[in-house]
Coordinates of C-alpha atoms in Angstrom, one line a residue:
X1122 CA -92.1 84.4 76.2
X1123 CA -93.6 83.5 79.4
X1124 CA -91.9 82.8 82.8
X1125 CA -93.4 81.6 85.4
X1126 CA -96.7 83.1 84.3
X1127 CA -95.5 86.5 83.2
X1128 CA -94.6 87.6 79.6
X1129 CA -91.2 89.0 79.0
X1130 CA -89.9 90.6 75.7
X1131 CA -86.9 87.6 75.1
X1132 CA -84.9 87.5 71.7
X1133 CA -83.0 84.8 70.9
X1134 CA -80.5 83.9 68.5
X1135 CA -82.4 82.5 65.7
X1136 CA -84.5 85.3 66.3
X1137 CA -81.8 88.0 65.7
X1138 CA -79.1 86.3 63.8
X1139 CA -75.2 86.8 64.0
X1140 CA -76.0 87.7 60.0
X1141 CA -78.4 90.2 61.0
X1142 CA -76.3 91.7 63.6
X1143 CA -73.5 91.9 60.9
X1144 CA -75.7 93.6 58.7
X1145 CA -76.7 96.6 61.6
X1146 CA -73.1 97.5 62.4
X1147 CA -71.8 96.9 59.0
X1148 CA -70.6 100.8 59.1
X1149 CA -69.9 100.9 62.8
X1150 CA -66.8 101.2 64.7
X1151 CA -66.9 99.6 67.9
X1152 CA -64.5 101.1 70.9
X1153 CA -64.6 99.1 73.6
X1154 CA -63.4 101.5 76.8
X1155 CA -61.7 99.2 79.3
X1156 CA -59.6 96.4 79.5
X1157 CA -60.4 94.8 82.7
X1158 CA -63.2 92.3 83.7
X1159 CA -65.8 92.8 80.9
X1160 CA -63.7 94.1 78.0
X1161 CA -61.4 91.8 77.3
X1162 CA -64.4 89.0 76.8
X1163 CA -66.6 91.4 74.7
X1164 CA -63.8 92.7 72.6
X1165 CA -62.6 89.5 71.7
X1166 CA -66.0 87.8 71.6
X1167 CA -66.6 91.2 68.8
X1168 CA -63.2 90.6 67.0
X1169 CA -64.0 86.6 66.3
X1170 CA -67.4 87.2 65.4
X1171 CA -66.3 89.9 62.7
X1172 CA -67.2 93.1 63.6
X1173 CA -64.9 96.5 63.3
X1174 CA -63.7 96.4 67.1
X1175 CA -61.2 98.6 69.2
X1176 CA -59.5 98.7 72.3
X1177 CA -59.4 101.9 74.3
X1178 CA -57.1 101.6 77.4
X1179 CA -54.8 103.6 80.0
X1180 CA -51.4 102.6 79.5
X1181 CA -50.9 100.1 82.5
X1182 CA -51.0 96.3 83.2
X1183 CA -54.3 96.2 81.1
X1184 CA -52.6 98.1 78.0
X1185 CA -50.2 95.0 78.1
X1186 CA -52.5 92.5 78.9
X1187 CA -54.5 93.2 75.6
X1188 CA -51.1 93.7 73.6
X1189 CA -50.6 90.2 75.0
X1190 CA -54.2 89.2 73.5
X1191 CA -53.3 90.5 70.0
X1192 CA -54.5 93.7 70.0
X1193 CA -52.0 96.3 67.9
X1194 CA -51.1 99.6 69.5
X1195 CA -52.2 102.3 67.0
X1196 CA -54.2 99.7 65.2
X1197 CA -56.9 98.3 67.0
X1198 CA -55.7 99.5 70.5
X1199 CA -55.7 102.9 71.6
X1200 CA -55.2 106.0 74.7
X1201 CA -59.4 106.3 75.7
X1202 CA -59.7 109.4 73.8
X1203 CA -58.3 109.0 70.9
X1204 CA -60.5 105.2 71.2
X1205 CA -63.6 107.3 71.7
X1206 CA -63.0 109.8 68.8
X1207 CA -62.8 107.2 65.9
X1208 CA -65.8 104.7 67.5
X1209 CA -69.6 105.2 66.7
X1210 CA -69.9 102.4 69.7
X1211 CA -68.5 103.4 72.7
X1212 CA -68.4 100.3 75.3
X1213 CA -68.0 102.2 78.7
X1214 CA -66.7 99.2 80.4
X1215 CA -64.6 101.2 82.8
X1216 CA -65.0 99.7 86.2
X1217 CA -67.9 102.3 88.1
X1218 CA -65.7 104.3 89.6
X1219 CA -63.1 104.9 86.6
X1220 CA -66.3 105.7 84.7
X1221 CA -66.6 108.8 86.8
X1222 CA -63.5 109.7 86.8
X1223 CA -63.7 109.2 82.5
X1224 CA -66.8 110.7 82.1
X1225 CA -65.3 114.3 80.8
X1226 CA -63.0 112.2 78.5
X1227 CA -65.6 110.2 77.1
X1228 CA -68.2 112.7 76.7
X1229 CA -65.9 115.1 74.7
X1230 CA -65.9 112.4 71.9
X1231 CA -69.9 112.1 72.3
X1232 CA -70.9 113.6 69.0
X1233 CA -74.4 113.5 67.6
X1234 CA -75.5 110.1 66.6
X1235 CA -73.1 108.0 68.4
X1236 CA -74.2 105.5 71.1
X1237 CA -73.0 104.6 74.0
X1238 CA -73.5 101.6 75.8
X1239 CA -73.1 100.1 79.2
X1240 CA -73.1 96.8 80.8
X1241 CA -74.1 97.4 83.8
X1242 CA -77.2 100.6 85.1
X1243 CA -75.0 102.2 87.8
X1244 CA -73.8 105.1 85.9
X1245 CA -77.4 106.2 84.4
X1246 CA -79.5 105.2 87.5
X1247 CA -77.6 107.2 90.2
X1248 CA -76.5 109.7 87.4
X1249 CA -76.9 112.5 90.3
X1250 CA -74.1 110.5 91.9
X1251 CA -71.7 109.9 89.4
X1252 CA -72.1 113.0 87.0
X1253 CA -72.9 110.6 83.8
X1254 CA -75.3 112.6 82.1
X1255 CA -75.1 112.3 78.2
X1256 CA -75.6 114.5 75.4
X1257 CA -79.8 114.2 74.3
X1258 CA -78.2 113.5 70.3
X1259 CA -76.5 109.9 71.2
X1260 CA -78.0 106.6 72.0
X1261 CA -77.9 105.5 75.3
X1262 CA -78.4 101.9 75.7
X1263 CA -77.3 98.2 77.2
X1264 CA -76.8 95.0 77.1
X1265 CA -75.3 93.2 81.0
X1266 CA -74.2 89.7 80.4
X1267 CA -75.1 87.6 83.7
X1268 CA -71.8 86.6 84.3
X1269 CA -68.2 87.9 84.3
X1270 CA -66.3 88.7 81.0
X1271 CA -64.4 85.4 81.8
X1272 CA -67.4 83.6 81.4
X1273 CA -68.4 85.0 78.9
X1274 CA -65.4 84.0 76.4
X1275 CA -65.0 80.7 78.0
X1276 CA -69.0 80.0 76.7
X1277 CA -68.5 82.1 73.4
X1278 CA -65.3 79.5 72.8
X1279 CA -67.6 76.4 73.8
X1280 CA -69.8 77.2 71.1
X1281 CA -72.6 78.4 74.1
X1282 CA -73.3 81.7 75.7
X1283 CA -74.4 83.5 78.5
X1284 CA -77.6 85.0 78.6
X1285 CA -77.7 89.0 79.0
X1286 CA -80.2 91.7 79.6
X1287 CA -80.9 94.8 77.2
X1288 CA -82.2 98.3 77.7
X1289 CA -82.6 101.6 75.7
X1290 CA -82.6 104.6 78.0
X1291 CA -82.3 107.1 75.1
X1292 CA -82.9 106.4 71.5
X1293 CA -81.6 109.8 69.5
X1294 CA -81.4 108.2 66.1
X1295 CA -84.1 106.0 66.0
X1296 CA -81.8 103.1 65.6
X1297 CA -81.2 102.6 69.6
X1298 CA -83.3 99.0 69.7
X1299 CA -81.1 97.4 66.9
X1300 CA -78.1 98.7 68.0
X1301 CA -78.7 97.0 70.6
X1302 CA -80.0 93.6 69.9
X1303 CA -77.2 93.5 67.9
X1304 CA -74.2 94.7 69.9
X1305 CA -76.0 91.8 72.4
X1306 CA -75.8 88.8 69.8
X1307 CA -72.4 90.2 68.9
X1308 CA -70.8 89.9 72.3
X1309 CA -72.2 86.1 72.3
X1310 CA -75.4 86.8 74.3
X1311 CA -77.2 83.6 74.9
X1312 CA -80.6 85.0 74.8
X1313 CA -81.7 88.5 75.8
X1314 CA -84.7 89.5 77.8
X1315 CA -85.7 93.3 78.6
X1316 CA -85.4 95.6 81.3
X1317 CA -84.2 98.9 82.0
X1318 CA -81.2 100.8 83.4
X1319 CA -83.1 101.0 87.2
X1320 CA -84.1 97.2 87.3
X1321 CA -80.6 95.6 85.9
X1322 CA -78.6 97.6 88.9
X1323 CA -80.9 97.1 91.6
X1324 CA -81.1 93.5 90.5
X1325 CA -76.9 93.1 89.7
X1326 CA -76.5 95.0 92.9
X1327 CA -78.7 92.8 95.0
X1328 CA -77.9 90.1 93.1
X1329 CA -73.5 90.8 93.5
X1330 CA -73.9 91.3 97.4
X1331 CA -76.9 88.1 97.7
X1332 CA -76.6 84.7 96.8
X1333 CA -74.3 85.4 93.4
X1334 CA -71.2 86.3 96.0
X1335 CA -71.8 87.7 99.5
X1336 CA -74.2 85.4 101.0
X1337 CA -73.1 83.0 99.6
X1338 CA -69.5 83.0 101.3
X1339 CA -71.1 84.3 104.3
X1340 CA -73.2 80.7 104.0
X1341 CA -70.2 78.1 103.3
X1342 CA -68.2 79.8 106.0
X1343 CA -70.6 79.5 108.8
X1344 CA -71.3 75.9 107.6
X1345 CA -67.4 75.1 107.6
X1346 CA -66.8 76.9 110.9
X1347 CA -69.6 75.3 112.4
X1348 CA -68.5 71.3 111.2
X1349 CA -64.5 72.3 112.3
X1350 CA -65.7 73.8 115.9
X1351 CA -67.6 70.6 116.2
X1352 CA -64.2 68.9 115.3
X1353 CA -64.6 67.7 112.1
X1354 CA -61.6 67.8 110.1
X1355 CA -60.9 70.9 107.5
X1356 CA -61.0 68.1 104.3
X1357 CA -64.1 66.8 105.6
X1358 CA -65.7 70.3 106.4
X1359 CA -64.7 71.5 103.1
X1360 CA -65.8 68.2 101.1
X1361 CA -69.1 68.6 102.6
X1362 CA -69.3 72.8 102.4
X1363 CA -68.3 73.6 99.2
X1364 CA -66.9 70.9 96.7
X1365 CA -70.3 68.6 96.9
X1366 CA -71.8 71.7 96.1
X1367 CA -70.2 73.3 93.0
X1368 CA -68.5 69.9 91.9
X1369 CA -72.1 67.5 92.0
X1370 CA -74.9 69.0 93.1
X1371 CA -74.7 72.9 91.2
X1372 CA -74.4 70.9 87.1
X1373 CA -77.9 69.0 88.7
X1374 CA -78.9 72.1 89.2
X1375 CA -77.9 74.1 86.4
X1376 CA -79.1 70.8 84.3
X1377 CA -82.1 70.6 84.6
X1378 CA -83.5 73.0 87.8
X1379 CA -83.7 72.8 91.7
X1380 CA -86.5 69.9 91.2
X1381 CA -83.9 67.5 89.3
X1382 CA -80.8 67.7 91.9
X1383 CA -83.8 67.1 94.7
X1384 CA -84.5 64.1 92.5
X1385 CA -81.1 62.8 92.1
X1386 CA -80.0 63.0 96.0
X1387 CA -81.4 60.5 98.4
X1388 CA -85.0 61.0 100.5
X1389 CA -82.4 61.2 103.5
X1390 CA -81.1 64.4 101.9
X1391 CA -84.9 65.6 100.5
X1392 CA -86.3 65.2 103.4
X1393 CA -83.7 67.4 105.6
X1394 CA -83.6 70.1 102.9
X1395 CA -87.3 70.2 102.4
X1396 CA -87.6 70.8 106.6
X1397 CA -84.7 73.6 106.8
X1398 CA -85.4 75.4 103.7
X1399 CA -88.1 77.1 105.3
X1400 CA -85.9 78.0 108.5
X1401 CA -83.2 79.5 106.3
X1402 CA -85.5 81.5 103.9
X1403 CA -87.2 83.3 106.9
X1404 CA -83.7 83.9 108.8
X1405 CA -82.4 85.5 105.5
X1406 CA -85.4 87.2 103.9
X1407 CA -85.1 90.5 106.1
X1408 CA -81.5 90.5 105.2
X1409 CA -82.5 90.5 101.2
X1410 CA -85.0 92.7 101.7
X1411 CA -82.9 95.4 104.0
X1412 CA -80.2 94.5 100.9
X1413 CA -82.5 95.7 98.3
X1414 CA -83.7 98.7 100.1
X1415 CA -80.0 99.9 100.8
X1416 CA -79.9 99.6 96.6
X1417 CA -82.6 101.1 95.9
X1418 CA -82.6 104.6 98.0
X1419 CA -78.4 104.7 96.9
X1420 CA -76.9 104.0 100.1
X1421 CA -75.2 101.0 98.1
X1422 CA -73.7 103.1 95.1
X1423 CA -72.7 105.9 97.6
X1424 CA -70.6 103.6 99.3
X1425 CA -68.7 101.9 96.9
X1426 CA -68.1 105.9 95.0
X1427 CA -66.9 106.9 98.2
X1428 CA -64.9 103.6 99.2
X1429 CA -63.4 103.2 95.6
X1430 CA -62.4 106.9 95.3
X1431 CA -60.2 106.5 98.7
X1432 CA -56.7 107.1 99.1
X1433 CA -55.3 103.3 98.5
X1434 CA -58.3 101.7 98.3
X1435 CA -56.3 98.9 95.8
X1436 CA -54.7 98.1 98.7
X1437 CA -56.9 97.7 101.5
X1438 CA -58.9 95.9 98.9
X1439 CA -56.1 93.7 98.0
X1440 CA -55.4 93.6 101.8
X1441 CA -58.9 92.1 102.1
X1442 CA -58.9 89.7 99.3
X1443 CA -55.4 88.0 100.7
X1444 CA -57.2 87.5 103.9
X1445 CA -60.2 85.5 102.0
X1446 CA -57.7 83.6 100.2
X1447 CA -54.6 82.4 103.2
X1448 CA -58.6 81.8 105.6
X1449 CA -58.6 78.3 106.8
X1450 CA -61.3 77.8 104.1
X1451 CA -60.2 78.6 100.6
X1452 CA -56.2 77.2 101.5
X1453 CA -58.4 73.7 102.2
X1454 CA -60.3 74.4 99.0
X1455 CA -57.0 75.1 96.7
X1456 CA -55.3 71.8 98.9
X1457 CA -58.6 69.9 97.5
X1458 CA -58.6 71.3 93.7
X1459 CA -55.3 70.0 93.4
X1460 CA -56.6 66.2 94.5
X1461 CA -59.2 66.3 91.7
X1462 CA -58.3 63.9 88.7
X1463 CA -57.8 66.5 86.4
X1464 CA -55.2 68.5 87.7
X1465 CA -53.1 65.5 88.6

């Protein structure tokens, strides 16, 4: 398929069918390792779509969230080792850091012919980091949905789904690529388009600390600082920062493209955002590119191994997160979210 001039190796689902897929793991066991932002979509997404699924979890508020979810302890639910030992799948969907900290746990259960599969490069790619360094007789492969497990059950129940990347980094039984494809239609994939293990996490990483979530905050809070310092009220300033945006001009967007929500606002609004675009891209476009560089020599990865393998890190974390969430800004956003129609 070509975008933008460029051929890329895309499969869709009529392409590779949910039937098909069925047919591939017919005789697998699927574990999926990790109950926390990716697992619980994939697992479920698995379970609904009929495929021999499992739950491997510490014992903690996860365990109970996916007993609350239906899975059955000793059933479909199980310690991480004891998960690993009866999969042929193994769904490392540890958080990076746990993954480290797993590895020995999960590569004790690595027997020849196995796979396992990630959603997300970090392990492999900065393997001389984290220590994950499989056994040459398993699979080693991929598939990173483009949004969080959250999403991804939310579109899997609307009948849609959210596109995801797919890799093979080591194919040991010959059956790597169709394993795959199909783990990637059987988590609810969208589509699926190629890359490898070094591309998807210097692109998530970028990506995660860019516009998908840094910059972007760092964007809406300049622009609502700057409209309260100039006195304009915090409904107003959050109105015109952030709830125009996600609430009437982001479906335009997602619609149809950038080019439709130009042609849907006024030539007032054109005109201004045709003259600043420029300004903003060359303020930020050092910024990207020192980003990516950071990613790509491993200063990124070695500071979130050392930052999440801290001494309450939870905390200062959580510390951080409350501060976000009581800021001036998001305690105008939640005031406004409870205004809309819906929620009344």
């Amino acid at each position: 398929m070509i975008f933008g001039g460029v051929e890329e190796n895309v499969v869709t689902r009529d392409e590779f069918t949910l039937e098909k897929a069925r047919e591939v793991l017919k005789n697998e066991t699927i574990a999926v390792i990790g109950y926390g932002i990716q697992g619980p979509g994939q697992s479920l997404n698995l379970k609904d779509n009929g495929f021999n699924v499992i739950v491997g979890q510490r014992k903690s508020t996860t365990w109970d969230k996916a007993v609350a979810d239906g899975w059955v302890p000793g059933e479909t639910l199980f310690e991480i080792e004891e998960a690993c030992k009866r999969a042929t799948v193994i769904e490392f969907l540890l958080s990076d850091a746990a993954q480290i900290e797993m590895w020995p746990t999960v590569k004790a259960q690595l027997t020849a012919g196995k796979a396992l599969y990630f959603s997300h490069g970090f392990g492999i790619t900065y393997k001389e980091r984290t220590g994950i360094v499989p056994p040459s007789d398993v699979d080693v492969i991929m598939v990173a949905p483009k949004g969080s497990g959250t999403s991804l059950r939310r579109l899997f129940l609307e009948g849609r789904g959210i596109n995801s990347s797919f890799a093979v980094y080591q194919d040991a039984t010959g059956r790597a690529l169709e394993r795959t494809l199909a783990l990637g239609i059987a988590i609810g994939s969208g589509y699926l388009f190629e890359t490898d293990f070094k591309r998807e996490v210097y692109s998530d990483l970028t990506g995660e600390r860019g516009t998908l979530m840094g910059a972007i905050q760092g964007i809406l809070l300049a622009q609502f600082e700057t409209l309260r310092e100039h006195g304009h009220t915090p409904s107003e300033a959050f109105n015109e920062t952030v709830e125009e945006l996600t609430q009437s001009l982001m479906p335009l967007f997602a619609e149809k493209g950038m080019d439709w929500m130009y042609a849907n606002c006024s030539t007032t609004a054109q005109r201004g955002a045709l003259d600043w675009m420029g300004p903003f891209h060359d303020a930020t476009k050092p910024v990207f590119e020192k980003l990516y560089q950071e990613v790509a020599c491993g200063n990124e990865a070695q500071r979130s191994i050392d930052s999440n393998s801290k001494p309450g890190y939870r905390e200062g974390l959580n510390a951080e997160l409350k501060a976000m969430r009581e800021s001036e800004l998001w305690q105008t956003g939640a005031a406004v979210r409870r205004l809309r129609p819906e929620n009344k």
